[in-house]
Amino acid sequence: MSRRPLPLNAAYAFTVAARHLNLTRAAQELCVTQGAVSRKIATFENWLGFPLFERHARGLRLTPRGASLLPALKSSFEQMRQAAEQASQPHAALRLKAPTCAMRWLVPRLVALEQARPELHVSLTTTVDHSTQLENYDAAILYGTLPPGGHRLFDEVLTPVIAPALMPSGTLAYEDLPGFTFLHPTADGRDWMLWLNALAIRPSVSRHQHFDTMDLAISAAVQGFGITVADVTLIEADLAAKRLIAPFSETVKTGAVYSLIQRPSEASSAQLESLVAWLCEEKQV
């Protein structure tokens, strides 16, 4: 059954009045008279067939059905606003959030993306937060478990790495490990323990240095501070450039993954889809 078109102006006036719960302040925001706001709300109530507010001496109070309707309307108007902004600003930067530990993998791919697609602009924010809440971001790279609807980028796989200057002989045996400072990507040392337990070895190491992120531990290893365990994907460029050497062939999976999440499809743009496609295609590069 067909219905009359939704009175959008009246519906928007309802959301403003519901925010203020005061017709005078709603009228000031909408730049109309208080009477005009009242008429718009009455128009929307007539269209719906039920009242939205209870009028009191001190202002307005939402009816139960009005309160139930409000969240969906606010969300719909916000989506329309975002869509209009994206359409009017075709070159606006995409907002990407990523953990600092992923920078070694991510930054070269963003550089390649801007060279291949100069019309795409990505505003990158680094964080140590792995929350799935996008808030003011279009997409985010996460570390941990694969979230529902997330795109798997790569599994975390650990192996020890060390600067060439600390390996003058070019080889390293398990028995040599106690002679180095162990650099830990975490405060609890779990990454080293995973690798050592997988090989069933227990070196007696006396010097330890702990870092907040794997990226910091890798940087310290590059500078010759000691030996660390690092994800094999994150250190690909360092190994290729001979800044680091992986002295052992053994690796261990931690069970964690690096993944990519994005805004829901109804709130995304063609540019965002291009960014997601690029990072997913480049995940094995």
mmCIF file of C-alpha atoms in Angstrom:
data_model
loop_
_atom_site.group_PDB
_atom_site.id
_atom_site.type_symbol
_atom_site.label_atom_id
_atom_site.label_comp_id
_atom_site.label_asym_id
_atom_site.label_seq_id
_atom_site.Cartn_x
_atom_site.Cartn_y
_atom_site.Cartn_z
ATOM 1 C CA MET A 1 0.000 0.000 0.000
ATOM 2 C CA SER A 2 1.441 3.385 -0.976
ATOM 3 C CA ARG A 3 1.885 6.154 1.560
ATOM 4 C CA ARG A 4 2.430 9.845 1.284
ATOM 5 C CA PRO A 5 6.080 10.893 1.010
ATOM 6 C CA LEU A 6 7.884 11.221 4.316
ATOM 7 C CA PRO A 7 7.924 14.919 5.387
ATOM 8 C CA LEU A 8 11.705 15.183 5.828
ATOM 9 C CA ASN A 9 11.711 18.785 7.069
ATOM 10 C CA ALA A 10 9.161 17.923 9.713
ATOM 11 C CA ALA A 11 11.066 14.773 10.707
ATOM 12 C CA TYR A 12 14.277 16.767 11.062
ATOM 13 C CA ALA A 13 12.506 19.388 13.159
ATOM 14 C CA PHE A 14 11.408 16.560 15.454
ATOM 15 C CA THR A 15 15.027 15.386 15.955
ATOM 16 C CA VAL A 16 16.147 18.925 16.805
ATOM 17 C CA ALA A 17 13.282 19.462 19.228
ATOM 18 C CA ALA A 18 13.968 16.065 20.793
ATOM 19 C CA ARG A 19 17.579 17.045 21.391
ATOM 20 C CA HIS A 20 16.672 20.295 23.129
ATOM 21 C CA LEU A 21 13.295 19.290 24.598
ATOM 22 C CA ASN A 22 12.519 22.970 24.232
ATOM 23 C CA LEU A 23 10.677 24.600 21.319
ATOM 24 C CA THR A 24 12.375 27.974 21.736
ATOM 25 C CA ARG A 25 15.885 26.557 21.480
ATOM 26 C CA ALA A 26 14.839 24.276 18.605
ATOM 27 C CA ALA A 27 13.438 27.309 16.761
ATOM 28 C CA GLN A 28 16.706 29.198 17.291
ATOM 29 C CA GLU A 29 18.741 26.333 15.826
ATOM 30 C CA LEU A 30 16.403 25.941 12.852
ATOM 31 C CA CYS A 31 16.179 29.733 12.327
ATOM 32 C CA VAL A 32 12.377 29.669 12.325
ATOM 33 C CA THR A 33 9.699 30.763 14.758
ATOM 34 C CA GLN A 34 8.543 28.627 17.667
ATOM 35 C CA GLY A 35 5.164 28.352 16.002
ATOM 36 C CA ALA A 36 6.773 27.020 12.835
ATOM 37 C CA VAL A 37 8.519 24.297 14.840
ATOM 38 C CA SER A 38 5.235 23.351 16.465
ATOM 39 C CA ARG A 39 3.545 23.112 13.073
ATOM 40 C CA LYS A 40 6.318 20.945 11.670
ATOM 41 C CA ILE A 41 6.075 18.563 14.611
ATOM 42 C CA ALA A 42 2.279 18.461 14.263
ATOM 43 C CA THR A 43 2.694 17.651 10.571
ATOM 44 C CA PHE A 44 4.998 14.745 11.422
ATOM 45 C CA GLU A 45 2.664 13.508 14.163
ATOM 46 C CA ASN A 46 -0.264 13.566 11.731
ATOM 47 C CA TRP A 47 1.793 11.610 9.202
ATOM 48 C CA LEU A 48 2.755 9.023 11.832
ATOM 49 C CA GLY A 49 -0.638 8.835 13.483
ATOM 50 C CA PHE A 50 0.636 9.142 17.051
ATOM 51 C CA PRO A 51 2.002 11.915 19.320
ATOM 52 C CA LEU A 52 5.753 12.416 19.686
ATOM 53 C CA PHE A 53 5.860 14.731 22.688
ATOM 54 C CA GLU A 54 4.040 15.381 25.896
ATOM 55 C CA ARG A 55 3.829 19.127 26.553
ATOM 56 C CA HIS A 56 4.666 20.315 30.067
ATOM 57 C CA ALA A 57 5.115 23.703 31.681
ATOM 58 C CA ARG A 58 8.886 23.247 31.758
ATOM 59 C CA GLY A 59 9.190 21.984 28.204
ATOM 60 C CA LEU A 60 8.750 18.802 26.257
ATOM 61 C CA ARG A 61 8.974 15.125 27.115
ATOM 62 C CA LEU A 62 9.196 12.374 24.520
ATOM 63 C CA THR A 63 6.387 9.863 24.426
ATOM 64 C CA PRO A 64 7.489 6.210 24.522
ATOM 65 C CA ARG A 65 6.845 5.842 20.772
ATOM 66 C CA GLY A 66 8.657 9.099 20.077
ATOM 67 C CA ALA A 67 11.673 7.932 22.085
ATOM 68 C CA SER A 68 11.643 4.615 20.214
ATOM 69 C CA LEU A 69 11.587 6.355 16.827
ATOM 70 C CA LEU A 70 14.294 8.934 17.572
ATOM 71 C CA PRO A 71 17.507 6.812 17.313
ATOM 72 C CA ALA A 72 16.686 5.488 13.844
ATOM 73 C CA LEU A 73 15.828 8.962 12.569
ATOM 74 C CA LYS A 74 19.021 10.487 13.997
ATOM 75 C CA SER A 75 21.085 7.724 12.396
ATOM 76 C CA SER A 76 19.355 8.190 9.036
ATOM 77 C CA PHE A 77 19.952 11.947 8.982
ATOM 78 C CA GLU A 78 23.592 11.414 9.963
ATOM 79 C CA GLN A 79 24.044 8.940 7.099
ATOM 80 C CA MET A 80 22.511 11.425 4.680
ATOM 81 C CA ARG A 81 24.843 14.132 5.972
ATOM 82 C CA GLN A 82 27.906 11.887 5.550
ATOM 83 C CA ALA A 83 26.827 10.859 2.048
ATOM 84 C CA ALA A 84 26.330 14.500 1.055
ATOM 85 C CA GLU A 85 29.748 15.455 2.446
ATOM 86 C CA GLN A 86 31.443 12.627 0.578
ATOM 87 C CA ALA A 87 29.687 13.608 -2.645
ATOM 88 C CA SER A 88 30.611 17.275 -2.295
ATOM 89 C CA GLN A 89 34.230 16.522 -1.354
ATOM 90 C CA PRO A 90 35.404 13.838 -3.775
ATOM 91 C CA HIS A 91 39.029 14.328 -2.750
ATOM 92 C CA ALA A 92 38.483 14.204 0.998
ATOM 93 C CA ALA A 93 41.009 12.056 2.807
ATOM 94 C CA LEU A 94 40.063 8.562 3.882
ATOM 95 C CA ARG A 95 40.614 8.157 7.608
ATOM 96 C CA LEU A 96 42.595 5.014 8.446
ATOM 97 C CA LYS A 97 43.537 3.891 11.949
ATOM 98 C CA ALA A 98 46.316 1.345 12.437
ATOM 99 C CA PRO A 99 48.413 0.011 15.326
ATOM 100 C CA THR A 100 52.029 1.149 15.435
ATOM 101 C CA CYS A 101 53.177 -2.459 15.153
ATOM 102 C CA ALA A 102 51.731 -2.638 11.609
ATOM 103 C CA MET A 103 53.568 0.411 10.238
ATOM 104 C CA ARG A 104 56.419 -1.582 8.674
ATOM 105 C CA TRP A 105 53.883 -3.455 6.556
ATOM 106 C CA LEU A 106 51.421 -0.648 5.957
ATOM 107 C CA VAL A 107 53.439 2.463 5.071
ATOM 108 C CA PRO A 108 55.129 1.080 1.918
ATOM 109 C CA ARG A 109 51.721 -0.016 0.646
ATOM 110 C CA LEU A 110 50.190 3.385 1.246
ATOM 111 C CA VAL A 111 53.085 5.018 -0.598
ATOM 112 C CA ALA A 112 52.548 2.658 -3.537
ATOM 113 C CA LEU A 113 48.801 3.367 -3.434
ATOM 114 C CA GLU A 114 49.263 7.132 -3.651
ATOM 115 C CA GLN A 115 51.670 6.672 -6.557
ATOM 116 C CA ALA A 116 49.255 4.400 -8.412
ATOM 117 C CA ARG A 117 46.068 6.250 -7.421
ATOM 118 C CA PRO A 118 46.979 9.906 -6.746
ATOM 119 C CA GLU A 119 43.299 10.815 -6.430
ATOM 120 C CA LEU A 120 43.077 8.727 -3.253
ATOM 121 C CA HIS A 121 44.177 10.516 -0.104
ATOM 122 C CA VAL A 122 44.639 8.570 3.121
ATOM 123 C CA SER A 123 44.931 10.242 6.519
ATOM 124 C CA LEU A 124 46.735 7.754 8.766
ATOM 125 C CA THR A 125 46.458 7.717 12.557
ATOM 126 C CA THR A 126 48.641 5.385 14.608
ATOM 127 C CA THR A 127 47.379 3.911 17.839
ATOM 128 C CA VAL A 128 47.965 1.146 20.353
ATOM 129 C CA ASP A 129 44.205 0.595 20.574
ATOM 130 C CA HIS A 130 42.809 -2.504 18.865
ATOM 131 C CA SER A 131 39.131 -1.691 19.353
ATOM 132 C CA THR A 132 36.688 -2.605 16.593
ATOM 133 C CA GLN A 133 34.895 0.723 17.124
ATOM 134 C CA LEU A 134 35.591 2.887 14.081
ATOM 135 C CA GLU A 135 34.242 6.100 15.621
ATOM 136 C CA ASN A 136 35.504 8.853 13.290
ATOM 137 C CA TYR A 137 37.460 6.520 11.000
ATOM 138 C CA ASP A 138 36.586 4.951 7.665
ATOM 139 C CA ALA A 139 38.714 1.846 8.208
ATOM 140 C CA ALA A 140 41.083 0.336 10.750
ATOM 141 C CA ILE A 141 43.777 -2.310 10.872
ATOM 142 C CA LEU A 142 43.510 -4.483 13.955
ATOM 143 C CA TYR A 143 45.763 -6.964 15.716
ATOM 144 C CA GLY A 144 44.345 -9.927 17.600
ATOM 145 C CA THR A 145 41.429 -12.157 16.702
ATOM 146 C CA LEU A 146 39.701 -11.830 13.337
ATOM 147 C CA PRO A 147 36.548 -9.745 13.959
ATOM 148 C CA PRO A 148 33.237 -10.645 12.263
ATOM 149 C CA GLY A 149 33.232 -9.209 8.763
ATOM 150 C CA GLY A 150 36.941 -8.359 8.937
ATOM 151 C CA HIS A 151 39.411 -8.996 6.115
ATOM 152 C CA ARG A 152 42.353 -11.199 7.105
ATOM 153 C CA LEU A 153 45.627 -9.532 6.055
ATOM 154 C CA PHE A 154 48.170 -11.954 7.477
ATOM 155 C CA ASP A 155 48.762 -14.296 10.408
ATOM 156 C CA GLU A 156 51.377 -13.400 12.986
ATOM 157 C CA VAL A 157 54.347 -15.749 12.605
ATOM 158 C CA LEU A 158 57.406 -15.201 14.822
ATOM 159 C CA THR A 159 61.095 -15.873 14.367
ATOM 160 C CA PRO A 160 64.219 -14.375 15.981
ATOM 161 C CA VAL A 161 66.058 -11.577 14.154
ATOM 162 C CA ILE A 162 69.333 -9.809 14.844
ATOM 163 C CA ALA A 163 71.515 -7.123 13.282
ATOM 164 C CA PRO A 164 74.320 -8.461 11.038
ATOM 165 C CA ALA A 165 76.915 -6.590 13.123
ATOM 166 C CA LEU A 166 76.120 -8.855 16.095
ATOM 167 C CA MET A 167 76.791 -11.979 14.008
ATOM 168 C CA PRO A 168 80.390 -11.611 12.804
ATOM 169 C CA SER A 169 80.603 -15.325 12.012
ATOM 170 C CA GLY A 170 77.403 -15.191 9.957
ATOM 171 C CA THR A 171 75.866 -18.082 11.891
ATOM 172 C CA LEU A 172 74.179 -18.501 15.234
ATOM 173 C CA ALA A 173 73.507 -21.573 17.375
ATOM 174 C CA TYR A 174 70.913 -21.967 20.086
ATOM 175 C CA GLU A 175 73.769 -22.135 22.584
ATOM 176 C CA ASP A 176 74.782 -18.588 21.619
ATOM 177 C CA LEU A 177 71.482 -17.011 22.690
ATOM 178 C CA PRO A 178 72.450 -16.336 26.354
ATOM 179 C CA GLY A 179 75.175 -13.995 25.086
ATOM 180 C CA PHE A 180 72.651 -11.452 23.777
ATOM 181 C CA THR A 181 70.161 -9.052 25.293
ATOM 182 C CA PHE A 182 66.669 -10.388 24.690
ATOM 183 C CA LEU A 183 64.435 -7.659 23.288
ATOM 184 C CA HIS A 184 60.780 -8.287 24.128
ATOM 185 C CA PRO A 185 57.898 -6.794 22.061
ATOM 186 C CA THR A 186 55.631 -7.107 25.126
ATOM 187 C CA ALA A 187 55.962 -6.524 28.847
ATOM 188 C CA ASP A 188 55.254 -10.162 29.720
ATOM 189 C CA GLY A 189 57.794 -11.738 27.344
ATOM 190 C CA ARG A 190 55.177 -14.092 25.884
ATOM 191 C CA ASP A 191 56.455 -13.839 22.296
ATOM 192 C CA TRP A 192 59.906 -15.155 23.133
ATOM 193 C CA MET A 193 58.380 -17.866 25.315
ATOM 194 C CA LEU A 194 56.183 -19.072 22.445
ATOM 195 C CA TRP A 195 59.163 -19.509 20.169
ATOM 196 C CA LEU A 196 61.419 -21.089 22.810
ATOM 197 C CA ASN A 197 58.682 -23.470 23.973
ATOM 198 C CA ALA A 198 58.037 -24.581 20.398
ATOM 199 C CA LEU A 199 61.698 -25.634 20.150
ATOM 200 C CA ALA A 200 61.818 -26.950 23.729
ATOM 201 C CA ILE A 201 64.922 -24.945 24.581
ATOM 202 C CA ARG A 202 65.599 -23.006 27.779
ATOM 203 C CA PRO A 203 68.540 -20.616 27.371
ATOM 204 C CA SER A 204 69.759 -18.929 30.531
ATOM 205 C CA VAL A 205 69.420 -15.298 29.491
ATOM 206 C CA SER A 206 70.428 -12.612 31.972
ATOM 207 C CA ARG A 207 69.754 -9.419 30.020
ATOM 208 C CA HIS A 208 66.229 -8.414 29.006
ATOM 209 C CA GLN A 209 64.718 -5.249 27.583
ATOM 210 C CA HIS A 210 60.946 -4.849 27.218
ATOM 211 C CA PHE A 211 59.107 -2.589 24.766
ATOM 212 C CA ASP A 212 55.504 -1.495 24.335
ATOM 213 C CA THR A 213 55.235 -2.585 20.692
ATOM 214 C CA MET A 214 56.880 -4.976 18.276
ATOM 215 C CA ASP A 215 57.882 -2.085 16.029
ATOM 216 C CA LEU A 216 59.996 -0.601 18.828
ATOM 217 C CA ALA A 217 61.633 -3.962 19.519
ATOM 218 C CA ILE A 218 62.430 -4.391 15.823
ATOM 219 C CA SER A 219 63.915 -0.884 15.643
ATOM 220 C CA ALA A 220 66.122 -1.667 18.640
ATOM 221 C CA ALA A 221 67.281 -4.881 16.984
ATOM 222 C CA VAL A 222 68.140 -3.005 13.768
ATOM 223 C CA GLN A 223 70.354 -0.706 15.842
ATOM 224 C CA GLY A 224 72.216 -3.692 17.301
ATOM 225 C CA PHE A 225 70.757 -3.484 20.796
ATOM 226 C CA GLY A 226 70.067 -7.211 21.008
ATOM 227 C CA ILE A 227 68.001 -10.014 19.494
ATOM 228 C CA THR A 228 64.215 -9.991 19.242
ATOM 229 C CA VAL A 229 61.430 -12.158 17.929
ATOM 230 C CA ALA A 230 59.445 -10.482 15.187
ATOM 231 C CA ASP A 231 56.645 -11.220 12.770
ATOM 232 C CA VAL A 232 58.066 -12.493 9.480
ATOM 233 C CA THR A 233 55.720 -10.316 7.421
ATOM 234 C CA LEU A 234 56.609 -7.125 9.265
ATOM 235 C CA ILE A 235 60.362 -7.641 8.784
ATOM 236 C CA GLU A 236 60.323 -8.576 5.089
ATOM 237 C CA ALA A 237 61.831 -5.251 4.016
ATOM 238 C CA ASP A 238 64.439 -5.326 6.807
ATOM 239 C CA LEU A 239 65.546 -8.805 5.796
ATOM 240 C CA ALA A 240 65.688 -7.875 2.103
ATOM 241 C CA ALA A 241 67.797 -4.788 2.880
ATOM 242 C CA LYS A 242 70.098 -6.816 5.163
ATOM 243 C CA ARG A 243 69.272 -4.600 8.129
ATOM 244 C CA LEU A 244 68.314 -7.761 9.977
ATOM 245 C CA ILE A 245 69.139 -11.450 9.685
ATOM 246 C CA ALA A 246 66.882 -14.337 10.682
ATOM 247 C CA PRO A 247 69.471 -16.810 12.010
ATOM 248 C CA PHE A 248 67.053 -19.699 12.551
ATOM 249 C CA SER A 249 64.619 -21.326 10.148
ATOM 250 C CA GLU A 250 62.092 -22.221 12.839
ATOM 251 C CA THR A 251 58.941 -20.093 13.105
ATOM 252 C CA VAL A 252 55.883 -20.237 15.338
ATOM 253 C CA LYS A 253 52.336 -18.982 14.832
ATOM 254 C CA THR A 254 50.919 -17.019 17.749
ATOM 255 C CA GLY A 255 47.269 -17.426 16.736
ATOM 256 C CA ALA A 256 46.889 -13.656 16.295
ATOM 257 C CA VAL A 257 46.094 -12.055 12.941
ATOM 258 C CA TYR A 258 46.327 -8.615 11.393
ATOM 259 C CA SER A 259 42.973 -7.709 9.883
ATOM 260 C CA LEU A 260 41.163 -4.823 8.225
ATOM 261 C CA ILE A 261 37.693 -3.545 9.050
ATOM 262 C CA GLN A 262 35.716 -0.806 7.304
ATOM 263 C CA ARG A 263 32.539 1.186 7.677
ATOM 264 C CA PRO A 264 29.363 -0.727 6.756
ATOM 265 C CA SER A 265 28.768 -0.894 3.020
ATOM 266 C CA GLU A 266 25.839 1.520 3.193
ATOM 267 C CA ALA A 267 28.141 4.175 4.707
ATOM 268 C CA SER A 268 31.205 3.479 2.544
ATOM 269 C CA SER A 269 32.346 5.141 -0.658
ATOM 270 C CA ALA A 270 33.978 4.004 -3.875
ATOM 271 C CA GLN A 271 37.264 5.454 -2.611
ATOM 272 C CA LEU A 272 37.049 3.440 0.601
ATOM 273 C CA GLU A 273 36.314 0.274 -1.343
ATOM 274 C CA SER A 274 39.402 0.990 -3.477
ATOM 275 C CA LEU A 275 41.579 1.372 -0.365
ATOM 276 C CA VAL A 276 40.280 -1.886 1.113
ATOM 277 C CA ALA A 277 40.767 -3.738 -2.173
ATOM 278 C CA TRP A 278 44.325 -2.402 -2.488
ATOM 279 C CA LEU A 279 45.400 -3.432 0.998
ATOM 280 C CA CYS A 280 43.803 -6.863 0.657
ATOM 281 C CA GLU A 281 45.397 -7.437 -2.772
ATOM 282 C CA GLU A 282 48.752 -6.193 -1.472
ATOM 283 C CA LYS A 283 48.712 -8.350 1.651
ATOM 284 C CA GLN A 284 51.105 -10.875 0.155
ATOM 285 C CA VAL A 285 53.402 -8.333 -1.542
#
